[in-house]
Short mmCIF file of C-alpha atoms and ligand atoms in Angstrom, two decimals:
data_model
loop_
_atom_site.label_atom_id
_atom_site.label_comp_id
_atom_site.label_asym_id
_atom_site.label_seq_id
_atom_site.Cartn_x
_atom_site.Cartn_y
_atom_site.Cartn_z
CA MET A 1 56.08 127.59 31.68
CA SER A 2 53.74 129.04 34.34
CA ARG A 3 54.40 127.33 37.64
CA LEU A 4 53.33 127.46 41.29
CA ILE A 5 55.33 126.30 44.13
CA VAL A 6 53.91 126.30 47.75
CA MET A 7 55.96 126.28 51.11
CA PRO A 8 55.00 126.93 54.60
CA ASP A 9 56.23 130.62 55.08
CA ALA A 10 58.27 129.21 58.09
CA ASP A 11 59.92 126.54 56.42
CA PRO A 12 61.01 127.04 52.65
CA SER A 13 62.56 123.67 52.28
CA THR A 14 59.17 121.77 52.53
CA VAL A 15 57.58 121.73 49.17
CA LEU A 16 53.81 121.58 49.66
CA VAL A 17 52.70 122.03 46.12
CA ASP A 18 54.72 122.01 42.82
CA THR A 19 52.69 122.38 39.72
CA THR A 20 52.61 123.61 36.05
CA GLU A 21 49.21 122.78 35.70
CA VAL A 22 46.90 125.80 34.96
CA SER A 23 43.80 124.71 36.61
CA ALA A 24 45.64 123.78 39.87
CA ILE A 25 47.49 127.02 40.09
CA ALA A 26 44.50 129.00 39.65
CA ALA A 27 42.53 126.86 42.06
CA SER A 28 45.30 127.27 44.71
CA LEU A 29 45.75 130.95 44.32
CA ASP A 30 41.83 131.56 44.44
CA SER A 31 41.92 130.34 48.03
CA ILE A 32 44.13 133.27 48.80
CA GLY A 33 42.13 135.85 46.93
CA VAL A 34 44.48 136.00 43.94
CA VAL A 35 43.40 135.73 40.40
CA PHE A 36 45.29 133.73 37.87
CA GLU A 37 44.35 133.56 34.27
CA ARG A 38 45.94 132.31 30.79
CA TRP A 39 45.13 134.86 27.96
CA VAL A 40 46.19 134.28 24.53
CA ALA A 41 49.24 136.35 23.93
CA ASN A 42 49.55 136.02 20.28
CA ALA A 43 50.29 139.79 19.32
CA GLN A 44 53.41 140.26 17.57
CA ILE A 45 55.43 142.84 19.65
CA GLY A 46 58.49 144.37 18.03
CA ALA A 47 61.60 144.65 20.11
CA ASP A 48 61.25 148.44 19.81
CA ALA A 49 57.52 148.70 20.37
CA ASP A 50 56.60 151.45 22.72
CA GLN A 51 54.05 151.46 25.47
CA ASP A 52 51.19 152.72 23.10
CA ALA A 53 52.03 149.60 20.66
CA VAL A 54 52.04 147.09 23.32
CA ILE A 55 48.62 148.33 24.65
CA ALA A 56 47.15 148.79 21.39
CA ALA A 57 48.17 144.94 20.32
CA TYR A 58 46.00 143.95 23.50
CA ALA A 59 43.39 146.44 23.39
CA GLU A 60 40.33 143.91 23.99
CA SER A 61 41.96 142.61 27.15
CA VAL A 62 43.11 145.76 28.40
CA ASP A 63 39.54 147.39 27.75
CA ARG A 64 38.15 144.19 29.69
CA ILE A 65 40.28 145.23 32.92
CA LYS A 66 39.88 148.72 32.63
CA ALA A 67 36.20 148.27 32.79
CA GLN A 68 36.60 146.51 36.13
CA GLY A 69 37.90 149.83 37.76
CA PHE A 70 41.56 150.10 36.52
CA SER A 71 41.68 153.15 34.59
CA THR A 72 45.44 153.53 34.26
CA VAL A 73 47.38 151.21 32.42
CA ASP A 74 51.21 151.51 31.70
CA VAL A 75 53.84 148.91 30.31
CA VAL A 76 56.87 147.93 32.02
CA ARG A 77 59.81 146.50 29.92
CA MET A 78 63.07 144.71 30.80
CA ALA A 79 65.12 143.28 28.36
CA GLY A 80 68.89 143.94 27.57
CA ASP A 81 72.37 142.38 26.97
CA PRO A 82 73.76 140.80 30.03
CA SER A 83 77.16 141.61 28.80
CA ASP A 84 76.14 145.29 28.88
CA GLU A 85 77.29 146.81 32.20
CA ALA A 86 74.63 149.65 32.06
CA PHE A 87 71.82 147.02 31.69
CA VAL A 88 73.26 144.80 34.42
CA VAL A 89 73.32 147.92 36.76
CA ARG A 90 69.74 149.11 35.69
CA ALA A 91 68.68 145.48 35.94
CA ALA A 92 69.94 144.87 39.36
CA GLU A 93 68.39 148.13 40.72
CA ALA A 94 64.96 147.28 39.09
CA ARG A 95 65.40 143.75 40.88
CA ALA A 96 66.17 145.26 44.34
CA LYS A 97 63.21 147.65 44.35
CA PHE A 98 60.55 144.91 45.13
CA LEU A 99 62.72 141.89 46.33
CA ALA A 100 61.72 142.38 49.88
CA GLU A 101 58.46 141.67 51.53
CA HIS A 102 55.84 144.62 50.90
CA THR A 103 52.27 145.49 50.59
CA HIS A 104 50.51 148.10 48.39
CA ASP A 105 47.41 150.08 49.09
CA ASP A 106 46.34 149.05 45.38
CA ASP A 107 45.89 145.90 44.08
CA GLU A 108 48.94 144.53 41.77
CA VAL A 109 47.23 143.61 38.46
CA ARG A 110 49.67 142.42 35.58
CA PHE A 111 49.74 140.61 32.19
CA PHE A 112 52.80 139.33 31.13
CA VAL A 113 53.00 140.06 27.31
CA GLU A 114 56.51 138.06 27.09
CA GLY A 115 59.11 136.95 29.21
CA SER A 116 58.88 136.04 32.83
CA GLY A 117 59.23 136.89 36.62
CA ALA A 118 58.35 135.40 39.96
CA PHE A 119 55.67 136.70 42.46
CA TYR A 120 56.08 135.28 46.26
CA LEU A 121 52.67 135.69 47.61
CA ARG A 122 52.40 135.17 51.49
CA ALA A 123 49.06 134.36 53.10
CA ASP A 124 47.52 131.64 55.50
CA GLY A 125 51.14 130.73 56.82
CA LYS A 126 52.33 129.93 53.39
CA VAL A 127 54.22 131.36 50.57
CA HIS A 128 52.78 130.89 47.00
CA VAL A 129 55.41 131.33 44.47
CA VAL A 130 54.09 132.10 40.91
CA VAL A 131 56.30 131.95 38.02
CA CYS A 132 54.27 133.96 35.47
CA THR A 133 55.22 133.80 31.74
CA GLU A 134 54.02 135.05 28.60
CA GLY A 135 50.18 135.03 28.65
CA ASP A 136 49.71 135.02 32.40
CA TYR A 137 47.29 137.56 34.07
CA ILE A 138 47.80 137.98 37.69
CA PHE A 139 45.68 139.92 40.17
CA VAL A 140 46.90 140.41 43.84
CA PRO A 141 44.62 142.00 46.17
CA LYS A 142 46.04 145.04 47.94
CA ASP A 143 47.50 144.67 51.33
CA THR A 144 48.55 141.21 50.35
CA ARG A 145 52.16 140.51 51.38
CA HIS A 146 54.62 139.70 48.60
CA TRP A 147 57.70 140.24 46.76
CA PHE A 148 58.82 139.84 43.25
CA ASP A 149 61.96 138.56 41.69
CA MET A 150 62.60 139.28 37.95
CA GLY A 151 66.17 137.38 38.20
CA THR A 152 69.63 138.78 37.63
CA SER A 153 69.08 138.84 33.59
CA PRO A 154 65.47 140.22 33.56
CA ARG A 155 63.49 139.86 30.24
CA PHE A 156 59.77 140.55 30.39
CA THR A 157 57.21 142.92 29.18
CA ALA A 158 54.07 143.36 31.39
CA ILE A 159 50.98 145.65 31.21
CA ARG A 160 50.17 147.07 34.58
CA PHE A 161 46.72 148.14 35.51
CA PHE A 162 46.16 150.48 38.47
CA ALA A 163 42.89 151.69 40.09
CA ILE A 164 44.76 154.23 42.31
CA PRO A 165 48.19 154.98 40.68
CA GLU A 166 49.35 156.61 43.90
CA GLY A 167 48.50 153.64 45.76
CA TRP A 168 50.98 151.40 44.10
CA VAL A 169 53.99 152.43 46.54
CA GLY A 170 55.67 149.62 48.32
CA ARG A 171 55.02 149.50 51.99
CA PHE A 172 57.81 147.35 53.19
CA THR A 173 57.20 145.03 56.11
CA GLY A 174 60.75 144.89 57.46
CA ASP A 175 60.46 141.08 57.48
CA ASP A 176 63.45 139.43 55.76
CA ILE A 177 61.43 136.30 54.87
CA ALA A 178 62.21 136.65 51.11
CA SER A 179 66.13 136.02 51.94
CA GLY A 180 65.06 132.40 53.00
CA PHE A 181 63.35 131.59 49.70
CA ALA A 182 64.82 130.25 46.56
CA THR A 183 65.42 133.23 44.14
CA TYR A 184 63.92 133.54 40.53
CA ASP A 185 67.58 132.30 39.41
CA GLU A 186 67.46 129.38 41.34
CA LEU A 187 64.03 128.49 40.50
CA VAL A 188 64.05 129.13 36.60
CA GLY A 189 67.72 129.64 35.84
CA ALA A 190 69.62 132.66 35.29
CA GLY A 191 68.77 134.43 32.07
CA SER A 192 65.79 132.28 31.46
FE1 FE2 B 1 54.55 144.70 44.82
#
């Protein structure tokens, strides 16, 4: 279930907002320039579906976002058996990549086709934690301080949209704020 938790950025133990109500999530995120929408995610995606098949399944929505200037689209898919050591290593590497606070020169635009992951968005002296699940579309403006936690047993498929693909490089702020906040596993449960 989609969920938003808001805390002061200097006090992760104080919960200001904790809601699963979509309109409340969207309104709160709108106040920091982030777009959050629920799309119908009813396409059947096979376990072995490749990037083209995933994009084709959501062609109408993908075309709508591309028309807004996001000309490049790809699919990121994380899934595997937690007892498979190779997957555990790959998952840990993927998770570590964006687990520290960073920004991008491009907007971060994602649609979750299945599974889930948590964005931590820092703005206005607060951290907005958005647990995105199947059907969630999120637009994070460029230069927004944030990090992303997919959990230790990641499972998600997301369509990514890029206006300037070369702009999607993490610029790490060097602030270790992320280490003070609850992880995806702590919020959602490992392997959920
Ligand atoms: Fe990012």
